[in-house]
N, CA, C and O atoms as a DFTB+ gen file, in Angstrom:
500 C
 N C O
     1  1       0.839      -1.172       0.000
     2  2       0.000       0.000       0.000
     3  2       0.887       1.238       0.000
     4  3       1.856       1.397       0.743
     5  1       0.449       2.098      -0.917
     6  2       1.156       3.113      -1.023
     7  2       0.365       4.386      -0.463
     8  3      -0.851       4.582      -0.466
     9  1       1.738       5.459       0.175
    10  2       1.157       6.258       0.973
    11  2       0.877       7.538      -0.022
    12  3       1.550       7.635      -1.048
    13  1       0.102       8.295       0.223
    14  2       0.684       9.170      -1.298
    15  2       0.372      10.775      -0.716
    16  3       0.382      11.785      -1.420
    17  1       0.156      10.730       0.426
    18  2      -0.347      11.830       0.974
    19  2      -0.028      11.818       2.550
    20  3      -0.625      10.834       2.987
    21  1       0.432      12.261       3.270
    22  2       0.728      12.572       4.875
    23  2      -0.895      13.229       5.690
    24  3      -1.169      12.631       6.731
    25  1      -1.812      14.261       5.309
    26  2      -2.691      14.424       5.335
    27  2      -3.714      15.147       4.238
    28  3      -3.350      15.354       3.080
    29  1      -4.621      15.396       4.577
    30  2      -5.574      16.060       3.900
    31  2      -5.741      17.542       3.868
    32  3      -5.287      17.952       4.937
    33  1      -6.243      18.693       3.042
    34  2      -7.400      19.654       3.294
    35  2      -8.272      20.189       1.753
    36  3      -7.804      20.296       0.619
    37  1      -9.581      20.434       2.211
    38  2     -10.324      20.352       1.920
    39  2     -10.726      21.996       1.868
    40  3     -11.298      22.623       2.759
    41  1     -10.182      22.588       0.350
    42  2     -10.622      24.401       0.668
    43  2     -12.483      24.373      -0.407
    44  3     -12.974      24.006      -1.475
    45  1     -12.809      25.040       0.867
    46  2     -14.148      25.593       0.789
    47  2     -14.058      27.486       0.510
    48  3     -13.373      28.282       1.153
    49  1     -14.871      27.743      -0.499
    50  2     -15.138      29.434      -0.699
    51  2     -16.225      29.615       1.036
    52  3     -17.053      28.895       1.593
    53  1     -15.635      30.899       1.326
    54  2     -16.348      31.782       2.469
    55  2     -16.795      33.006       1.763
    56  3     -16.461      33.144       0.587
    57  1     -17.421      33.796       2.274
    58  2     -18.096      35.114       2.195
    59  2     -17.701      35.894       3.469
    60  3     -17.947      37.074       3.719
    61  1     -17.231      35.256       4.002
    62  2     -16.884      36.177       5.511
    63  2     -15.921      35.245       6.057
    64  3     -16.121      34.294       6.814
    65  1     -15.172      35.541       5.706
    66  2     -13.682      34.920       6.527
    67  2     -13.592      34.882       8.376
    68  3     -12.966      34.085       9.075
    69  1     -14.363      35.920       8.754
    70  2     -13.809      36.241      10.383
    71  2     -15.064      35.256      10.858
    72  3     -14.824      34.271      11.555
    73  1     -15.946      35.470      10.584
    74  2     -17.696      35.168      10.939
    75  2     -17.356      33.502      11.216
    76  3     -17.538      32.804      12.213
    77  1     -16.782      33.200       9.873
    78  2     -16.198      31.195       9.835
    79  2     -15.030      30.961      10.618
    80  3     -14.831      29.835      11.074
    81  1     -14.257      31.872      10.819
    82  2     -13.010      31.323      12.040
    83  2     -13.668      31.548      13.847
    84  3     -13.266      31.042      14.895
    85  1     -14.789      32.506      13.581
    86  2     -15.166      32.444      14.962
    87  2     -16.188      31.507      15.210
    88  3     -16.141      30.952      16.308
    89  1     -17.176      31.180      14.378
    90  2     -17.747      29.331      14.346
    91  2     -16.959      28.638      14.995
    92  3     -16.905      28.468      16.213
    93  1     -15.961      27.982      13.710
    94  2     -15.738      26.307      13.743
    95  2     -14.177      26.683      15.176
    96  3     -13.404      25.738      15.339
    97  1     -13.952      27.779      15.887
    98  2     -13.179      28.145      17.133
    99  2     -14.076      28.065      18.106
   100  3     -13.980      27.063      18.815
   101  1     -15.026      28.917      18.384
   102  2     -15.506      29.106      19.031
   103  2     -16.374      27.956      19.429
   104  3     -16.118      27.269      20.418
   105  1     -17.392      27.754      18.658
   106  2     -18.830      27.065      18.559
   107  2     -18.655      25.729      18.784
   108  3     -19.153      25.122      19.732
   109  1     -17.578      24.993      17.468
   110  2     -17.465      24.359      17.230
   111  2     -16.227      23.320      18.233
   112  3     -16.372      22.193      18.706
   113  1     -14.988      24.300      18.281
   114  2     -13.906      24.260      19.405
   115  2     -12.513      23.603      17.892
   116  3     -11.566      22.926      18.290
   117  1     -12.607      23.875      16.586
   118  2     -11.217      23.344      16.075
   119  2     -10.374      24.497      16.524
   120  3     -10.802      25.362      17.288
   121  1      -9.116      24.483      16.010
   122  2      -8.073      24.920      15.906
   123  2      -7.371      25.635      15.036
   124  3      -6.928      24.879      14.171
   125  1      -6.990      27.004      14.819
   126  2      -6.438      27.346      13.638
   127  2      -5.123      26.896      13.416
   128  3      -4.138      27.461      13.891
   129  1      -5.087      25.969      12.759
   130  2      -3.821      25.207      11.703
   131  2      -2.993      26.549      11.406
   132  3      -2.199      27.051      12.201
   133  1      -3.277      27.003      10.249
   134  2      -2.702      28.402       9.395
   135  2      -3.826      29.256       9.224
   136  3      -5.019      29.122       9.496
   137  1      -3.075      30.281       8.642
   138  2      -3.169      31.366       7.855
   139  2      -2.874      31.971       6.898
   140  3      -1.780      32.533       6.957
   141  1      -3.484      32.090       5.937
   142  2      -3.060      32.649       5.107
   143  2      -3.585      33.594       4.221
   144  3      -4.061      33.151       3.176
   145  1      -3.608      35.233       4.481
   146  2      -4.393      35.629       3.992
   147  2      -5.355      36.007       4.295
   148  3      -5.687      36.600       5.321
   149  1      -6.236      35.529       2.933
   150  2      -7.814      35.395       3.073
   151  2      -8.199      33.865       3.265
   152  3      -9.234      33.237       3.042
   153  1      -7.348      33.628       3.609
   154  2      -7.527      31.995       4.047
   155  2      -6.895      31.532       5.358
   156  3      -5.737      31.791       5.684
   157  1      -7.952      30.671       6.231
   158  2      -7.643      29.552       7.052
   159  2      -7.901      28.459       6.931
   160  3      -9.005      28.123       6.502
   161  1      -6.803      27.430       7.332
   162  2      -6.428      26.338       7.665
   163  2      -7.165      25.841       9.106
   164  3      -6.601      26.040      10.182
   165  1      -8.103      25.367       9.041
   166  2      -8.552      24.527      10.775
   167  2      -8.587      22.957      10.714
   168  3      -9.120      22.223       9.882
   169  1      -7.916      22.684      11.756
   170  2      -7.263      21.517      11.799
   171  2      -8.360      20.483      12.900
   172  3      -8.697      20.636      14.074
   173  1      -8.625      19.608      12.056
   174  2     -10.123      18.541      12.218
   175  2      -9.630      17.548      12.993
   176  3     -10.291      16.604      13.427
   177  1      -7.957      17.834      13.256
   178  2      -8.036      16.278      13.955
   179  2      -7.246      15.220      13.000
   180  3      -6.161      14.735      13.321
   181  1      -7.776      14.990      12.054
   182  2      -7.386      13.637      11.157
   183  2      -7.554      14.431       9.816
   184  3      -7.370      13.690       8.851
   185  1      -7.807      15.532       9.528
   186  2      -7.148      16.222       8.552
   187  2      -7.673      17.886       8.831
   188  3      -7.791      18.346       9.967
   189  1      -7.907      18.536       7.783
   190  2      -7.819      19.922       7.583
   191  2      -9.173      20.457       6.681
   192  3      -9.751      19.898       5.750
   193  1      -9.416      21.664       7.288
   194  2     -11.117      22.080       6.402
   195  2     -10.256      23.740       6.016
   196  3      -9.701      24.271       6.979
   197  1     -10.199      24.330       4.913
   198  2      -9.207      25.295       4.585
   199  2     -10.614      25.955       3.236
   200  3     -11.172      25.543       2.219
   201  1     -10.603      27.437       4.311
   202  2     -11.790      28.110       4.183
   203  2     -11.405      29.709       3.436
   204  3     -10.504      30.062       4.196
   205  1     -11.551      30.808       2.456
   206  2     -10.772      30.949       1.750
   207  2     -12.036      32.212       1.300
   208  3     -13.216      32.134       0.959
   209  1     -11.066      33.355       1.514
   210  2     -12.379      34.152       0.845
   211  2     -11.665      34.587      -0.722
   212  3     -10.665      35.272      -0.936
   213  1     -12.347      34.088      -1.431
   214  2     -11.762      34.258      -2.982
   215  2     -11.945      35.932      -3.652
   216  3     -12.814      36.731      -3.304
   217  1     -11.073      36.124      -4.492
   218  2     -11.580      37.522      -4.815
   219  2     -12.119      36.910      -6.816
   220  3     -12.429      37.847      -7.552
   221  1     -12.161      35.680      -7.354
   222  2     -12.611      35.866      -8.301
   223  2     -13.677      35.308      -8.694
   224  3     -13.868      34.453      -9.559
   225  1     -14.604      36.032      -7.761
   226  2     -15.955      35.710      -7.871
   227  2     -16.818      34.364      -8.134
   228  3     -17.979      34.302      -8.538
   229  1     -15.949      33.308      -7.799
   230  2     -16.722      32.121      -7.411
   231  2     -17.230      32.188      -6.026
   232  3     -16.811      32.771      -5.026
   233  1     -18.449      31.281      -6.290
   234  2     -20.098      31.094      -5.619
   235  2     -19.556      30.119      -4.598
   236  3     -18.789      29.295      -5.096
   237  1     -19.779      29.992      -3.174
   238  2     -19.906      29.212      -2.606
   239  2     -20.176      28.001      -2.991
   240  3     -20.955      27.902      -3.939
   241  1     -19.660      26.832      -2.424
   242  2     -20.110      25.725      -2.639
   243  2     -21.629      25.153      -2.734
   244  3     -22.379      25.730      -1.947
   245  1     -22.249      24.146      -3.524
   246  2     -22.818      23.869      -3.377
   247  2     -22.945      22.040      -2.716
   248  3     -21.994      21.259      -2.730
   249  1     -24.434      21.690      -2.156
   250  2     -24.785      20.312      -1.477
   251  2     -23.580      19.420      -0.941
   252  3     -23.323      18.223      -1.072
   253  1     -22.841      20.632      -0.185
   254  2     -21.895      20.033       0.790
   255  2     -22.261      19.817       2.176
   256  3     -22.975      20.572       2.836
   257  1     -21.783      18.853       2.534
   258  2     -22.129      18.393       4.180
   259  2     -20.704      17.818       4.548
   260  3     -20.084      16.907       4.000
   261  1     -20.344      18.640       5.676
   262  2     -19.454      18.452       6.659
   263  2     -19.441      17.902       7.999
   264  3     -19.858      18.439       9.025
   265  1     -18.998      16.949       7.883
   266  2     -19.322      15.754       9.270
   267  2     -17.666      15.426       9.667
   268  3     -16.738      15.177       8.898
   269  1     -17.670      15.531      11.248
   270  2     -16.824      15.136      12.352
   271  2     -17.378      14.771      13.202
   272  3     -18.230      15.252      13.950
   273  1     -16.641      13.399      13.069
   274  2     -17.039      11.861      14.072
   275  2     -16.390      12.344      14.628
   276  3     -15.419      13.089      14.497
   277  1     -17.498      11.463      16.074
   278  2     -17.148      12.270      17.489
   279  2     -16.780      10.955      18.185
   280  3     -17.009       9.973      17.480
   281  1     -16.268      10.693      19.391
   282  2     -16.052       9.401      19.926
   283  2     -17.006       8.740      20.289
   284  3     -16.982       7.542      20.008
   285  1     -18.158       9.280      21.028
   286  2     -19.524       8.344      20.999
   287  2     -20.572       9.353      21.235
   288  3     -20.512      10.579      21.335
   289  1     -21.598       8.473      21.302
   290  2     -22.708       9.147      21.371
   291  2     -23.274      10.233      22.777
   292  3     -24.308      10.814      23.107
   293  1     -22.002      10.069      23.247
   294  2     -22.692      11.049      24.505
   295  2     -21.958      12.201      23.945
   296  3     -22.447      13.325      24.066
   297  1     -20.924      12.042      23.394
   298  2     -20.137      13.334      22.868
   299  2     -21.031      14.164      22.030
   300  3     -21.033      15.392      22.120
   301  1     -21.923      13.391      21.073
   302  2     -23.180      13.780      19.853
   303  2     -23.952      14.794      21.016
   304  3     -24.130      15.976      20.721
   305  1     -24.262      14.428      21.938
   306  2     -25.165      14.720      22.702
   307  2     -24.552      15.856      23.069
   308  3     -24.907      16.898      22.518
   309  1     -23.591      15.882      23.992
   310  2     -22.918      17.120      25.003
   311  2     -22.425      18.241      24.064
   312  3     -22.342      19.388      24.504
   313  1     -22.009      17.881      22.452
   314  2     -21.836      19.083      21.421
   315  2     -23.343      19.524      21.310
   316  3     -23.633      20.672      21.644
   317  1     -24.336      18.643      20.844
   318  2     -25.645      19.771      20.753
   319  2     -26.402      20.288      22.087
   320  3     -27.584      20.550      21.866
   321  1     -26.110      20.431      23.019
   322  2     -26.393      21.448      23.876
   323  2     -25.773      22.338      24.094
   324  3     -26.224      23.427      24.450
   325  1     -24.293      21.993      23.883
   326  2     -23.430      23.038      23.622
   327  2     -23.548      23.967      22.896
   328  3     -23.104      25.054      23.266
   329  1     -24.192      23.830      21.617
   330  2     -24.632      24.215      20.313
   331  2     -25.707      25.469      20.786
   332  3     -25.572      26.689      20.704
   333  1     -26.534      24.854      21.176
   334  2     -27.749      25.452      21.754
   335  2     -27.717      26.272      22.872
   336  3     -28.676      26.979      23.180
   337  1     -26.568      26.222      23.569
   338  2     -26.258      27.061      24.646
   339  2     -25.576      28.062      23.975
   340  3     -25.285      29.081      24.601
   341  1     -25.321      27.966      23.002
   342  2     -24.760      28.912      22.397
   343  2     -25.269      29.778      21.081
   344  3     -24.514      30.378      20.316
   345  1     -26.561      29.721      20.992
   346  2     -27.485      30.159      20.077
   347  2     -27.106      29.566      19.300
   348  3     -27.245      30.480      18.487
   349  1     -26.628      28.640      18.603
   350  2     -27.018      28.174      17.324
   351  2     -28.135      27.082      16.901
   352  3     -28.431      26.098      17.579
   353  1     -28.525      27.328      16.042
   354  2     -29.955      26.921      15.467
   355  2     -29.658      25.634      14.728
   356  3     -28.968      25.512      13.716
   357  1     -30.151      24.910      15.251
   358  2     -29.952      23.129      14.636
   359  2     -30.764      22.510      13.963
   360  3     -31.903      22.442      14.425
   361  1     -30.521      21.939      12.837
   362  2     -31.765      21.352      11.768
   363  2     -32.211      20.724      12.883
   364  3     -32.998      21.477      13.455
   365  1     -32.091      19.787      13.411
   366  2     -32.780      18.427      14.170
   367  2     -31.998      17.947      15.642
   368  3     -30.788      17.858      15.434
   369  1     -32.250      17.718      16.623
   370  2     -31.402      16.999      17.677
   371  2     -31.165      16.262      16.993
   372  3     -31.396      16.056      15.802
   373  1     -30.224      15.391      18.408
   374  2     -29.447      14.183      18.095
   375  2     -30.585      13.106      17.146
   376  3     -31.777      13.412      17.171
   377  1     -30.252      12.171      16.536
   378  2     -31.054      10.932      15.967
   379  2     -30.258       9.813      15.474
   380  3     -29.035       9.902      15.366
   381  1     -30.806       8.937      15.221
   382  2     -30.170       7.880      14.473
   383  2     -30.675       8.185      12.644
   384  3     -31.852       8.388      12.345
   385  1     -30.002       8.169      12.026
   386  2     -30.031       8.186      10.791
   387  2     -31.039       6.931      10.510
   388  3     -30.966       5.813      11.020
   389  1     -31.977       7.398       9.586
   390  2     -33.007       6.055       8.474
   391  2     -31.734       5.195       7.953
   392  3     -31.680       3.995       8.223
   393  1     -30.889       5.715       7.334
   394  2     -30.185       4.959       6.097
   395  2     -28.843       4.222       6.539
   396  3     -28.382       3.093       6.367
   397  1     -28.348       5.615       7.317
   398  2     -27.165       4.889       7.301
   399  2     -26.991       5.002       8.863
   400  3     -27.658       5.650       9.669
   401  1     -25.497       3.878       9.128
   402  2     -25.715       3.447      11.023
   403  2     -24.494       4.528      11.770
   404  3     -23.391       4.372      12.294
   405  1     -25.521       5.819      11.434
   406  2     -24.983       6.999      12.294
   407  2     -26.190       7.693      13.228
   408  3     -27.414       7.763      13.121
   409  1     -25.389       8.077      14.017
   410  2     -26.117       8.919      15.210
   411  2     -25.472      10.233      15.203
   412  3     -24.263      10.227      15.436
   413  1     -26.348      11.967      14.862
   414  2     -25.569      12.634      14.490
   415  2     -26.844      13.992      14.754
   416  3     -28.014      13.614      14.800
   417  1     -26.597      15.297      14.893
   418  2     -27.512      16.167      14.278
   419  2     -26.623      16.738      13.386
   420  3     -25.485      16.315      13.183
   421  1     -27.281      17.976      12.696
   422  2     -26.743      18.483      11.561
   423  2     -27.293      20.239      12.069
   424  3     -28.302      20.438      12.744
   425  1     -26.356      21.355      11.552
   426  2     -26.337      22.919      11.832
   427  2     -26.313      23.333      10.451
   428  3     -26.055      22.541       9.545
   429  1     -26.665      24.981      10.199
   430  2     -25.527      25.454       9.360
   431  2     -24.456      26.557       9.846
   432  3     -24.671      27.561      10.524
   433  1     -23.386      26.141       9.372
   434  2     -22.391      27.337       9.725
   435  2     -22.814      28.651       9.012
   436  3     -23.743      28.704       8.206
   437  1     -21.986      29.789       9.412
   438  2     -22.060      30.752       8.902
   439  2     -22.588      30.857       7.072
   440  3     -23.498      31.535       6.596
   441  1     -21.842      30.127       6.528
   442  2     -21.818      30.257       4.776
   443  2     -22.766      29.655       4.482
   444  3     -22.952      29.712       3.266
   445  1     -23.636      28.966       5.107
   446  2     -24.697      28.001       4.796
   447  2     -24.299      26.465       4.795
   448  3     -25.088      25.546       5.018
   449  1     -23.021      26.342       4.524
   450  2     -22.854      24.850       4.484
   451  2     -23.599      23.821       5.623
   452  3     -23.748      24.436       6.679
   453  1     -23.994      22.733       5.679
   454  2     -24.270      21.270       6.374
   455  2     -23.431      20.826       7.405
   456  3     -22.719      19.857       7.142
   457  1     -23.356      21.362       8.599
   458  2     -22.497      20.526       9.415
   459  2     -23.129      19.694      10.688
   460  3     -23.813      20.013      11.661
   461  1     -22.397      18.122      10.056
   462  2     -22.623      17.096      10.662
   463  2     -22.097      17.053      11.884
   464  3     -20.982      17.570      11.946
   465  1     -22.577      16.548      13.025
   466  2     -21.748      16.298      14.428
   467  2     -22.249      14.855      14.833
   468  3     -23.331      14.692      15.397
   469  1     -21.369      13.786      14.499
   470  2     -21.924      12.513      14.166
   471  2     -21.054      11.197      15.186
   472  3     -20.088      11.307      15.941
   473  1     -21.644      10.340      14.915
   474  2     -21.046       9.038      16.230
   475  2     -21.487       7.755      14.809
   476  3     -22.619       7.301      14.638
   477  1     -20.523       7.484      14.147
   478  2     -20.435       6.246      13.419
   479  2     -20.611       5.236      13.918
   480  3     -19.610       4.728      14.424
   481  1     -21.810       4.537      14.010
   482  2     -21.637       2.912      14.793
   483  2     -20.760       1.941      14.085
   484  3     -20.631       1.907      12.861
   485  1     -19.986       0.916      15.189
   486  2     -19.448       0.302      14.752
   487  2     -20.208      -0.791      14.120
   488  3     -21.421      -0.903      14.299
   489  1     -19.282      -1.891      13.118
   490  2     -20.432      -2.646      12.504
   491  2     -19.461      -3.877      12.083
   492  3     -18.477      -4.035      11.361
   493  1     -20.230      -4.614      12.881
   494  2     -19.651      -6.181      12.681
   495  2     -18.823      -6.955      11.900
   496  3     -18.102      -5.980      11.688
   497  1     -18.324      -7.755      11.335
   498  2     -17.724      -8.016      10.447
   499  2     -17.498      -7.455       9.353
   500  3     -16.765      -7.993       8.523
């Protein structure tokens, strides 16, 4: 198996650069990785979400959803009150997903994007 990469990031267009570093710091609790610019680097843990205010007029992303697995389900839990203690407005409490074998709610950040706060069940063989 070949390695071909050390880690990840993943740049998303912002509309407000400060508005999204005080979210996913504050709200959320990542870390600013870098800087650069009109761009930050926040560091997920097991890779990087690198957020970027563009000056040539590309549109925000579209039907993106951003999910960070949490260690279990009480963690799912203790982030959305957290959430809520902190005014932010949540599609749904905690749930188990119809489809797939996650336990998770979902927000939007500042830019509108989908963010997941999720507990992956483990699964048997």
């Amino acid at each position: 198996r070949v390695r071909i990469a050390r880690s990840l990031v993943t740049f998303l267009p912002t509309n407000n650069l400060e508005e999204t570093i005080d979210f996913y710091t504050r709200i959320v609790g990542l870390r600013v990785f870098q800087t650069m610019g009109q761009c930050v680097i926040l560091d997920c843990g097991k890779g990087y979400w690198g957020f970027c205010r563009y000056d040539d007029g590309r549109e925000l992303a579209t039907g993106v959803c951003l999910s960070l697995n949490c260690e279990n389900r009480e963690e799912v839990d203790r982030r959305y009150r957290s959430f809520l203690e902190q005014g932010v407005e949540t599609v749904q409490p905690p749930q188990h997903h119809k489809t797939f074998p996650v336990y998770s709610f979902f927000c939007h950040d500042p830019n509108g994007y989908l963010l997941e706060l999720q507990k992956i069940d483990e699964r048997e063989g």
